[in-house]
PDB file of C-alpha atoms in Angstrom:
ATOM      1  CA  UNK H 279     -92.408  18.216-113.298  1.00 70.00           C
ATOM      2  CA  UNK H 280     -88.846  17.267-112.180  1.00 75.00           C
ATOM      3  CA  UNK H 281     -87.969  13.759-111.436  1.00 79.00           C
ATOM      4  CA  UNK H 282     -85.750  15.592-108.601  1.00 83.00           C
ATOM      5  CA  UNK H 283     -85.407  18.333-106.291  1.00 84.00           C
ATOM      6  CA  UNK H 284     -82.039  19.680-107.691  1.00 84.00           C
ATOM      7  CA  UNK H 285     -83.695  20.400-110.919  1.00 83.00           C
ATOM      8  CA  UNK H 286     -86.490  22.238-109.294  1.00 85.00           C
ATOM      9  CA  UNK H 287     -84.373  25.879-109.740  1.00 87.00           C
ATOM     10  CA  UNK H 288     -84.080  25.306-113.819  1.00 84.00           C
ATOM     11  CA  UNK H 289     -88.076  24.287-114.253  1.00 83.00           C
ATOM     12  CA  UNK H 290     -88.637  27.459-112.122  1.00 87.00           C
ATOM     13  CA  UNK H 291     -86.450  29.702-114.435  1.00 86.00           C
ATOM     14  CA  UNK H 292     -87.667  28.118-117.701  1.00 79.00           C
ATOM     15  CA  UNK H 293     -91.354  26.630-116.746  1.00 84.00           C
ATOM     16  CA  UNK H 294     -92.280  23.450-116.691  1.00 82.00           C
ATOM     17  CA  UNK H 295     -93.639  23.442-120.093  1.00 78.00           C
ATOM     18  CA  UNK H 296     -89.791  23.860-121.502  1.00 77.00           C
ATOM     19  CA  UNK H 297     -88.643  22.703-118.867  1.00 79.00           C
ATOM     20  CA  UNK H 298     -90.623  18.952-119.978  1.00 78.00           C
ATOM     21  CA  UNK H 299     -89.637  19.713-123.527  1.00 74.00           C
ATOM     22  CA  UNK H 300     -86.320  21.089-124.080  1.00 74.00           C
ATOM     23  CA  UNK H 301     -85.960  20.676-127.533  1.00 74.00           C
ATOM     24  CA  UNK H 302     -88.994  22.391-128.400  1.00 73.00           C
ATOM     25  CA  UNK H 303     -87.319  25.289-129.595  1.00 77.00           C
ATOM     26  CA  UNK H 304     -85.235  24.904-132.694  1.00 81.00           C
ATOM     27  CA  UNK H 305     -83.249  27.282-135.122  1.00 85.00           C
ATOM     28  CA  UNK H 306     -85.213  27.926-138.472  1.00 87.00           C
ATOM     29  CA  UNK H 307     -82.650  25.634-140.075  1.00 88.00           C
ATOM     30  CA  UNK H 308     -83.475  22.675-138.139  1.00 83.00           C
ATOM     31  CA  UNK H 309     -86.737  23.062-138.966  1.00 80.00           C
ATOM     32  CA  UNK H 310     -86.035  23.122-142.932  1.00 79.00           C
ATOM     33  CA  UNK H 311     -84.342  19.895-142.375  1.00 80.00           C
ATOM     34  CA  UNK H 312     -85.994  17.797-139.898  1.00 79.00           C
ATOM     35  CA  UNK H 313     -89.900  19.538-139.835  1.00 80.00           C
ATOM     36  CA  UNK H 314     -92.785  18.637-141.417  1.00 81.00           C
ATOM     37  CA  UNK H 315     -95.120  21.215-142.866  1.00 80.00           C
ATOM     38  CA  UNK H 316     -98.708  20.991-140.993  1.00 84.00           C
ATOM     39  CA  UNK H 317    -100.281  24.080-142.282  1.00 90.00           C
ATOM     40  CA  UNK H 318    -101.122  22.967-145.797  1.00 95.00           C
ATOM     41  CA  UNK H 319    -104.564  22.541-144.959  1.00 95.00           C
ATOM     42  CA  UNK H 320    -107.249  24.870-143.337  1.00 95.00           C
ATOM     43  CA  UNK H 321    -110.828  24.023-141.522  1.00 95.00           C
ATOM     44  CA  UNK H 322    -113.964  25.115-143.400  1.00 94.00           C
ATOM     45  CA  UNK H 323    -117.523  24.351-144.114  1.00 94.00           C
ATOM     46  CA  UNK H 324    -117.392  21.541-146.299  1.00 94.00           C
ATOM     47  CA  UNK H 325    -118.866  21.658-149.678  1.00 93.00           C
ATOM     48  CA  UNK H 326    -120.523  18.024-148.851  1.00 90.00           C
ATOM     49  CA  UNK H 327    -124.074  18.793-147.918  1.00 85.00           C
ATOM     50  CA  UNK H 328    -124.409  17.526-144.046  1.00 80.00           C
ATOM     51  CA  UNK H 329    -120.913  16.920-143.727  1.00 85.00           C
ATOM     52  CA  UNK H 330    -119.987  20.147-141.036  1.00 88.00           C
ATOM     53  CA  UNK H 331    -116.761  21.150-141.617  1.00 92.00           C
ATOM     54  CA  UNK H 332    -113.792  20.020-143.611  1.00 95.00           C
ATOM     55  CA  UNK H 333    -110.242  20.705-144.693  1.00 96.00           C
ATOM     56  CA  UNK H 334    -109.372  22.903-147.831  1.00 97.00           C
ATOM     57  CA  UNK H 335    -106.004  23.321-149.021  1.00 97.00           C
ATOM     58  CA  UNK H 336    -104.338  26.261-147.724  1.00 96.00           C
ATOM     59  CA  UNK H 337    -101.919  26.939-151.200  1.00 96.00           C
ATOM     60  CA  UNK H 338    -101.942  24.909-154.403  1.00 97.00           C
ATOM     61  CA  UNK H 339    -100.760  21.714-153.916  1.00 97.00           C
ATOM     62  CA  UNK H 340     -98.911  19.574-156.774  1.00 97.00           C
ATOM     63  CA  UNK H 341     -99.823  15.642-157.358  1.00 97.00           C
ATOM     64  CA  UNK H 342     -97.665  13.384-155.322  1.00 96.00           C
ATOM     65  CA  UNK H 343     -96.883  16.015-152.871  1.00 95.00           C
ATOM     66  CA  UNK H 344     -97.148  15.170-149.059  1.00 95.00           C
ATOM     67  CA  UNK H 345     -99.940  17.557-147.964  1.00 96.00           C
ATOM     68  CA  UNK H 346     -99.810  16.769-144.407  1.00 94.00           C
ATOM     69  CA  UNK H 347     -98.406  14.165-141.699  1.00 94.00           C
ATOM     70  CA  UNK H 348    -100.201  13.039-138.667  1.00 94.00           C
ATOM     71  CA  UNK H 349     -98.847  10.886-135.860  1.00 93.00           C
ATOM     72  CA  UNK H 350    -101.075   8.013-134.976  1.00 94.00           C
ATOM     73  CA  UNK H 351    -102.193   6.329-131.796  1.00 92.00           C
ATOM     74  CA  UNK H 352    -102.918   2.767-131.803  1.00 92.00           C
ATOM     75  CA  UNK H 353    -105.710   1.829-130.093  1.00 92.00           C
ATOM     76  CA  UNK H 354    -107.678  -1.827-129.384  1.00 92.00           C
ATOM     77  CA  UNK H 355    -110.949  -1.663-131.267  1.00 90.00           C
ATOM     78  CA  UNK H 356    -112.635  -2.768-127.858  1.00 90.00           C
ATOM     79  CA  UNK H 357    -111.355  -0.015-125.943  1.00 90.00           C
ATOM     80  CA  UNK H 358    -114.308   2.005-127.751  1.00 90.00           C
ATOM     81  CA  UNK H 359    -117.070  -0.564-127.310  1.00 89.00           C
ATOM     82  CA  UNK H 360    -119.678   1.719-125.163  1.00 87.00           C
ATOM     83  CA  UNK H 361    -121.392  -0.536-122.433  1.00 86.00           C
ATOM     84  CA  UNK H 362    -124.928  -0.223-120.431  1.00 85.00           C
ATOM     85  CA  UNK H 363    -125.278  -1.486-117.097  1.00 84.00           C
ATOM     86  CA  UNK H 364    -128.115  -3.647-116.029  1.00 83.00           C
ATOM     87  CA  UNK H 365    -129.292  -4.482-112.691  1.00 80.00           C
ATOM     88  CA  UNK H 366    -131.571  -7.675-112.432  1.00 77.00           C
ATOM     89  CA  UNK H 367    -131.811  -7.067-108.614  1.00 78.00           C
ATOM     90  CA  UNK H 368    -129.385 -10.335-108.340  1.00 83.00           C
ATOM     91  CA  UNK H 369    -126.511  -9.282-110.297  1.00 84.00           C
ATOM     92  CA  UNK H 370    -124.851  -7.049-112.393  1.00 84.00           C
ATOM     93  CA  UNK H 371    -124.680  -7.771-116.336  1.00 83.00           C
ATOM     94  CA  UNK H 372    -122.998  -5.008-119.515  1.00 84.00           C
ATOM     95  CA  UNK H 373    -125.029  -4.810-122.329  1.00 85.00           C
ATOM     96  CA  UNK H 374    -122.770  -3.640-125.560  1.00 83.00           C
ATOM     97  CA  UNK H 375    -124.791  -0.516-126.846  1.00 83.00           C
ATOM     98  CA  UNK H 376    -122.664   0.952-129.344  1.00 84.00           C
ATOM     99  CA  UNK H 377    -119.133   2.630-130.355  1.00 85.00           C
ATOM    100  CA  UNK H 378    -117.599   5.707-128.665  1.00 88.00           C
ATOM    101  CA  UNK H 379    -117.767   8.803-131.304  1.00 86.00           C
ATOM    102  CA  UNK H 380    -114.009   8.651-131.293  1.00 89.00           C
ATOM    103  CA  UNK H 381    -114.300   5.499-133.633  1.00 89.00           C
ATOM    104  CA  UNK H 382    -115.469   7.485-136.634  1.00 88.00           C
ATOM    105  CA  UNK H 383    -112.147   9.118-136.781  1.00 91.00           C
ATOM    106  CA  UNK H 384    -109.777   5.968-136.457  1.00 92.00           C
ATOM    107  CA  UNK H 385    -108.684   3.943-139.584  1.00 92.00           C
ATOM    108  CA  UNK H 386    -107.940   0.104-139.876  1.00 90.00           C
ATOM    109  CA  UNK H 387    -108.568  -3.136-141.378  1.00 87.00           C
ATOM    110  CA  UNK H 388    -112.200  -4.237-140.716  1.00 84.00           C
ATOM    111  CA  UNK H 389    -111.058  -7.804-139.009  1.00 88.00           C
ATOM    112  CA  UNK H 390    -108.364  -6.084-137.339  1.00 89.00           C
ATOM    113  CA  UNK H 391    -108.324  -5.778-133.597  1.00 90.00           C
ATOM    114  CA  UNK H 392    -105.929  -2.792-133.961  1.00 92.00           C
ATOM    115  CA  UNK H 393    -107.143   0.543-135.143  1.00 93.00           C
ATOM    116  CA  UNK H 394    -105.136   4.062-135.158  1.00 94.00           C
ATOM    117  CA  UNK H 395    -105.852   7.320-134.555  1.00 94.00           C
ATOM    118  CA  UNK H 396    -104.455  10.504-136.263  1.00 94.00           C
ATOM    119  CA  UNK H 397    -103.833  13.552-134.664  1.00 90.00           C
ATOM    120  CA  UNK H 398    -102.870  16.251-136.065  1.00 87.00           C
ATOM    121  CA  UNK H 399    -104.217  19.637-136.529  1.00 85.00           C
ATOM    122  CA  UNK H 400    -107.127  19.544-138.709  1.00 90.00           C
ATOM    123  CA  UNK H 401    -106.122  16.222-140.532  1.00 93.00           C
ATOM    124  CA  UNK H 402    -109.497  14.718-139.068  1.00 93.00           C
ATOM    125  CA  UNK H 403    -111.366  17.245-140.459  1.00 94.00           C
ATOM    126  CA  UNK H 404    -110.481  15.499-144.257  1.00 95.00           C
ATOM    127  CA  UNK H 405    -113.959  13.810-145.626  1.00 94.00           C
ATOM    128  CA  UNK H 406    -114.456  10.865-147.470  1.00 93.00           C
ATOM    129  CA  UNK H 407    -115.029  11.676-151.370  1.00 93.00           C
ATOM    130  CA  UNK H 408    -116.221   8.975-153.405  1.00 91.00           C
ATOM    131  CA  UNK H 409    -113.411   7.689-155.790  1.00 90.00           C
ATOM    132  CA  UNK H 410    -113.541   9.806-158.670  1.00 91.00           C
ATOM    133  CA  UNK H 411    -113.444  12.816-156.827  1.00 92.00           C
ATOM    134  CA  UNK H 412    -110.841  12.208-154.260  1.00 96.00           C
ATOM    135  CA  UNK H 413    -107.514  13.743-154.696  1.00 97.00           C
ATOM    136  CA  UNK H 414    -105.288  12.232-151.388  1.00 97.00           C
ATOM    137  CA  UNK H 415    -104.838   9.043-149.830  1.00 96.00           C
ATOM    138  CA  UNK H 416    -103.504   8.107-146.830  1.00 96.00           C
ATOM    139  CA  UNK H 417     -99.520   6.076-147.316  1.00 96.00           C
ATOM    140  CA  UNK H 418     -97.570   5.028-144.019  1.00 96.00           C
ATOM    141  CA  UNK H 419     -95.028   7.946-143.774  1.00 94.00           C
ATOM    142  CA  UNK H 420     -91.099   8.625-145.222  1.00 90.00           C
ATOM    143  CA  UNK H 421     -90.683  11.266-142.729  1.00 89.00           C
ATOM    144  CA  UNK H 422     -87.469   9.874-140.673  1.00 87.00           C
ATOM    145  CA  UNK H 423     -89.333   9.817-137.397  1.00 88.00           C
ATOM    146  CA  UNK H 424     -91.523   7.243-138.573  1.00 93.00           C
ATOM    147  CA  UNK H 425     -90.302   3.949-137.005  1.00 94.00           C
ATOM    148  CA  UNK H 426     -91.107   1.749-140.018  1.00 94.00           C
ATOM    149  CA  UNK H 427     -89.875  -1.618-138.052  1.00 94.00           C
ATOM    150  CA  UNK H 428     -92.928  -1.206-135.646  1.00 94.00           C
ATOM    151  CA  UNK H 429     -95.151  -2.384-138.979  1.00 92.00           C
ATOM    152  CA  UNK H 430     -92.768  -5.535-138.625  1.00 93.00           C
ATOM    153  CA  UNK H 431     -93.902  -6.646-134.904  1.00 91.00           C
ATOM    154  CA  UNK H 432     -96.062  -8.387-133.356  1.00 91.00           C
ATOM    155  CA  UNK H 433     -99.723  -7.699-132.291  1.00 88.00           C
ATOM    156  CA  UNK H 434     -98.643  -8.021-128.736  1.00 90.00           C
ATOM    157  CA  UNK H 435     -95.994  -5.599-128.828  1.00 92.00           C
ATOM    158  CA  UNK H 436     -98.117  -3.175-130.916  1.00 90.00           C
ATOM    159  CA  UNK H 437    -100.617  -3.434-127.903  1.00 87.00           C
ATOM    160  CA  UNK H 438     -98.050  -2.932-125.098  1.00 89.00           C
ATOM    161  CA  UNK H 439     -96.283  -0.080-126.519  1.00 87.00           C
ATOM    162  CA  UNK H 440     -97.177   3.300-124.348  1.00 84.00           C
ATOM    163  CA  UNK H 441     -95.242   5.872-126.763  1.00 85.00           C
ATOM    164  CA  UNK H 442     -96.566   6.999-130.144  1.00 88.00           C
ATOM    165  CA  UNK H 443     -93.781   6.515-132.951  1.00 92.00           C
ATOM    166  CA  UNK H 444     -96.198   5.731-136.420  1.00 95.00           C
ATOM    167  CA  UNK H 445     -96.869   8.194-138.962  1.00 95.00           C
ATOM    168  CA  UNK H 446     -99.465   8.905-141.748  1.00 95.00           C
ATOM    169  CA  UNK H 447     -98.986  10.829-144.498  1.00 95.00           C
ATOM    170  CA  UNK H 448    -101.566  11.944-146.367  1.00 96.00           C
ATOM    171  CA  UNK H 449    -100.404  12.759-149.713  1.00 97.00           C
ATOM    172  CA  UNK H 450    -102.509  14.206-152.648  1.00 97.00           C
ATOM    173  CA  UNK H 451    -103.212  12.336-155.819  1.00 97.00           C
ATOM    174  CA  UNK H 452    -104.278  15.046-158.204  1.00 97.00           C
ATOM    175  CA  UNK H 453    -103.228  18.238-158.337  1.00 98.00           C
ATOM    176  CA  UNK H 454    -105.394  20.660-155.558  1.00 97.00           C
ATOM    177  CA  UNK H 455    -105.840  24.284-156.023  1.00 97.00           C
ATOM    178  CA  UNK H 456    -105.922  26.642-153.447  1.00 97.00           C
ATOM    179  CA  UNK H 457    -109.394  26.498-151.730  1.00 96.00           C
ATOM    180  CA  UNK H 458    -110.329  23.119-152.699  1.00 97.00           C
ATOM    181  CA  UNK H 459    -111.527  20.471-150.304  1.00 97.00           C
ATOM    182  CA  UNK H 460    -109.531  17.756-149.683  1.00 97.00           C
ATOM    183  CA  UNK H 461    -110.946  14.885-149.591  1.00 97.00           C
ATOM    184  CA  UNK H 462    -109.974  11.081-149.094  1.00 96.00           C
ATOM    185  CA  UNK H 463    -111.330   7.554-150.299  1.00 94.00           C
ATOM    186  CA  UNK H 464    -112.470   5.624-147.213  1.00 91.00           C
ATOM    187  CA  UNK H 465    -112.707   2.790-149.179  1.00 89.00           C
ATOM    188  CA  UNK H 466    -115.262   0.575-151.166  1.00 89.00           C
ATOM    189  CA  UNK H 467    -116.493  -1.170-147.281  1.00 88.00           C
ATOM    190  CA  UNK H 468    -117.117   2.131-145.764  1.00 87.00           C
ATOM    191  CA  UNK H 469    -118.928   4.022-148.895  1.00 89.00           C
ATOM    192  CA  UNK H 470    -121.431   0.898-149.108  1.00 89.00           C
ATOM    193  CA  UNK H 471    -122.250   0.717-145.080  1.00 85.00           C
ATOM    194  CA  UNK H 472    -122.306   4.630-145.277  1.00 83.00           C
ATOM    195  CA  UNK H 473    -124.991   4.203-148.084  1.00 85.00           C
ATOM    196  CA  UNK H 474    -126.890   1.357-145.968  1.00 86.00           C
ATOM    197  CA  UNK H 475    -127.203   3.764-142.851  1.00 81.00           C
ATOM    198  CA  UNK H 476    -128.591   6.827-145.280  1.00 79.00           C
ATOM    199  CA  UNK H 477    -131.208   4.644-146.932  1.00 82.00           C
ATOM    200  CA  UNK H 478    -132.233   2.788-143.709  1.00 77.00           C
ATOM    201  CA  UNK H 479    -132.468   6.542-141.733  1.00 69.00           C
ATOM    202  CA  UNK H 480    -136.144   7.357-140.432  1.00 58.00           C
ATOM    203  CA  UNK H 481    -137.274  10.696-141.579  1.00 51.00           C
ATOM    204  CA  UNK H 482    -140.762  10.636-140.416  1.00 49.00           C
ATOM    205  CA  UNK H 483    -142.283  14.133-139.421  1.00 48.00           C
ATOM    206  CA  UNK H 484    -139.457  15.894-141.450  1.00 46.00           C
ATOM    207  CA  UNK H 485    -140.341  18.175-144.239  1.00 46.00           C
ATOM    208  CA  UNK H 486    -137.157  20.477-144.327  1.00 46.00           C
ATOM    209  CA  UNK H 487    -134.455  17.454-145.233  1.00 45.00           C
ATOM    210  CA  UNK H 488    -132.025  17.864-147.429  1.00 51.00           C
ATOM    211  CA  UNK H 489    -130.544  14.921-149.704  1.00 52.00           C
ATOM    212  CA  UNK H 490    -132.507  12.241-147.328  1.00 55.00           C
ATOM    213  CA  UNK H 491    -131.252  13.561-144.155  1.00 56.00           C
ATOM    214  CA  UNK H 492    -132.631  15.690-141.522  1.00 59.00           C
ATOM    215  CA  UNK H 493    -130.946  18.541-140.702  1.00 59.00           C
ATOM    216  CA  UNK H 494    -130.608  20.477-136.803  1.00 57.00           C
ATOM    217  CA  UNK H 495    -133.320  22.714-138.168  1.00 59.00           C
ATOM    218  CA  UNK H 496    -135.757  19.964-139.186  1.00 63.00           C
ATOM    219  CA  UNK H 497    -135.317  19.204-135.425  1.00 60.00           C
ATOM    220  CA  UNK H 498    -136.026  22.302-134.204  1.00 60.00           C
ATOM    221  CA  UNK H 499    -138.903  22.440-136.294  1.00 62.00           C
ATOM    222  CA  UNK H 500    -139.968  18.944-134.629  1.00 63.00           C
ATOM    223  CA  UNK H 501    -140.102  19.653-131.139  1.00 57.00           C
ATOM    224  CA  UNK H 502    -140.423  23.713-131.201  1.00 54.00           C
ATOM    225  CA  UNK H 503    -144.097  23.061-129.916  1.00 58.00           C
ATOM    226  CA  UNK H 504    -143.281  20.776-127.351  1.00 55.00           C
ATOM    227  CA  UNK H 505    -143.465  21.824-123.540  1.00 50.00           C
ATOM    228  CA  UNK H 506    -139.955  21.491-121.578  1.00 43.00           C
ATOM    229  CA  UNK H 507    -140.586  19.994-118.439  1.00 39.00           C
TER     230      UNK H 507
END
């Protein structure tokens, strides 16, 4: 909305939309020189079994070429912790329960207190493949808007800043046909944890599991006989 009444008439004409984002709107040839293409990728079932959905190139894409770029948000790992309450009768105390979902999507060093968040349209949808069949990785970005001296300050000023101003790029290392899934390297840390949490999975009472893990049918199955109260 306008910071002031006198340009109350122009948000009117325009809407506040452009009116809060003037420069939205750019000639064709700004675009060629200052945008980034974000349509390089497309969201389909991925060809991981369990995985949901993933991204697949949208063209052929050559090695070394930047396939997409995401603006990050930096977030405090402990802004995710999920907390239960519990009432003794005398006082109050928060039990730490777990992660919020978002967590799964973020990237960052596994001591670090800092973690960041991509956002960009489908770039979250890219799954991990394991080394020898991953063809992108993730490279801090060379698109000019990236403000490369943040990387140079200091954990307190990374966790007081309230404007976004990083970039990823995530930039494929083999060539990608059309129609083939991207897919990234999470990393040595993540693939053996990943592994840990498959093996250590209960599938009691599941008969219909593929690869080790139950699937929204096998749970269907499960409780189709019981009585909904």
């Amino acid at each position: 909305f306008p910071d002031n009444v006198e340009d109350v008439p122009d948000a009117i004409a325009i809407g506040t939309a452009r009116f809060s984002a003037r420069s939205s709107l750019q000639s064709v040839e700004f675009l060629q020189e200052n945008g980034a293409c974000l349509d390089n990728i497309i969201v389909g079932t991925s060809t991981i079994p369990q995985a949901g959905q993933g991204a697949f190139a949208s063209r052929t894409i050559r090695k070394g070429t930047t396939i997409t770029t995401a603006p990050v948000i930096t977030l405090e790992r402990e802004q995710l912790l999920l907390w239960d309450t519990i009432d003794d009768g005398n006082e109050t105390h928060f039990n730490h329960v777990g992660h919020q979902l978002l967590l799964n999507y973020c990237y960052g060093h596994e001591e670090s207190s800092l973690i960041f968040f991509p956002y960009s349209p489908s770039v979250n949808f890219i799954n991990h493949g394991i080394a020898d069949e991953a063809n992108a990785e993730i490279r801090w970005s060379t698109f000019p808007y990236h403000k490369s001296e943040w990387l140079n300050g200091t954990l307190q000023e990374a966790k007081d800043r309230t404007s976004t101003g990083l970039l990823f790029d995530i930039v494929a290392t083999k060539n990608i046909r059309r129609g083939e899934e991207v897919l990234l390297y999470y990393g040595h840390d993540w693939e053996e944890k990943w592994n840990q949490h498959v093996q250590g999975w209960g599938m009691t009472n599941f008969t219909h599991y593929n690869h080790g893990i139950p699937t929204t049918t096998d749970y269907n199955h499960a409780g189709k006989d019981e009585q909904v109260r």
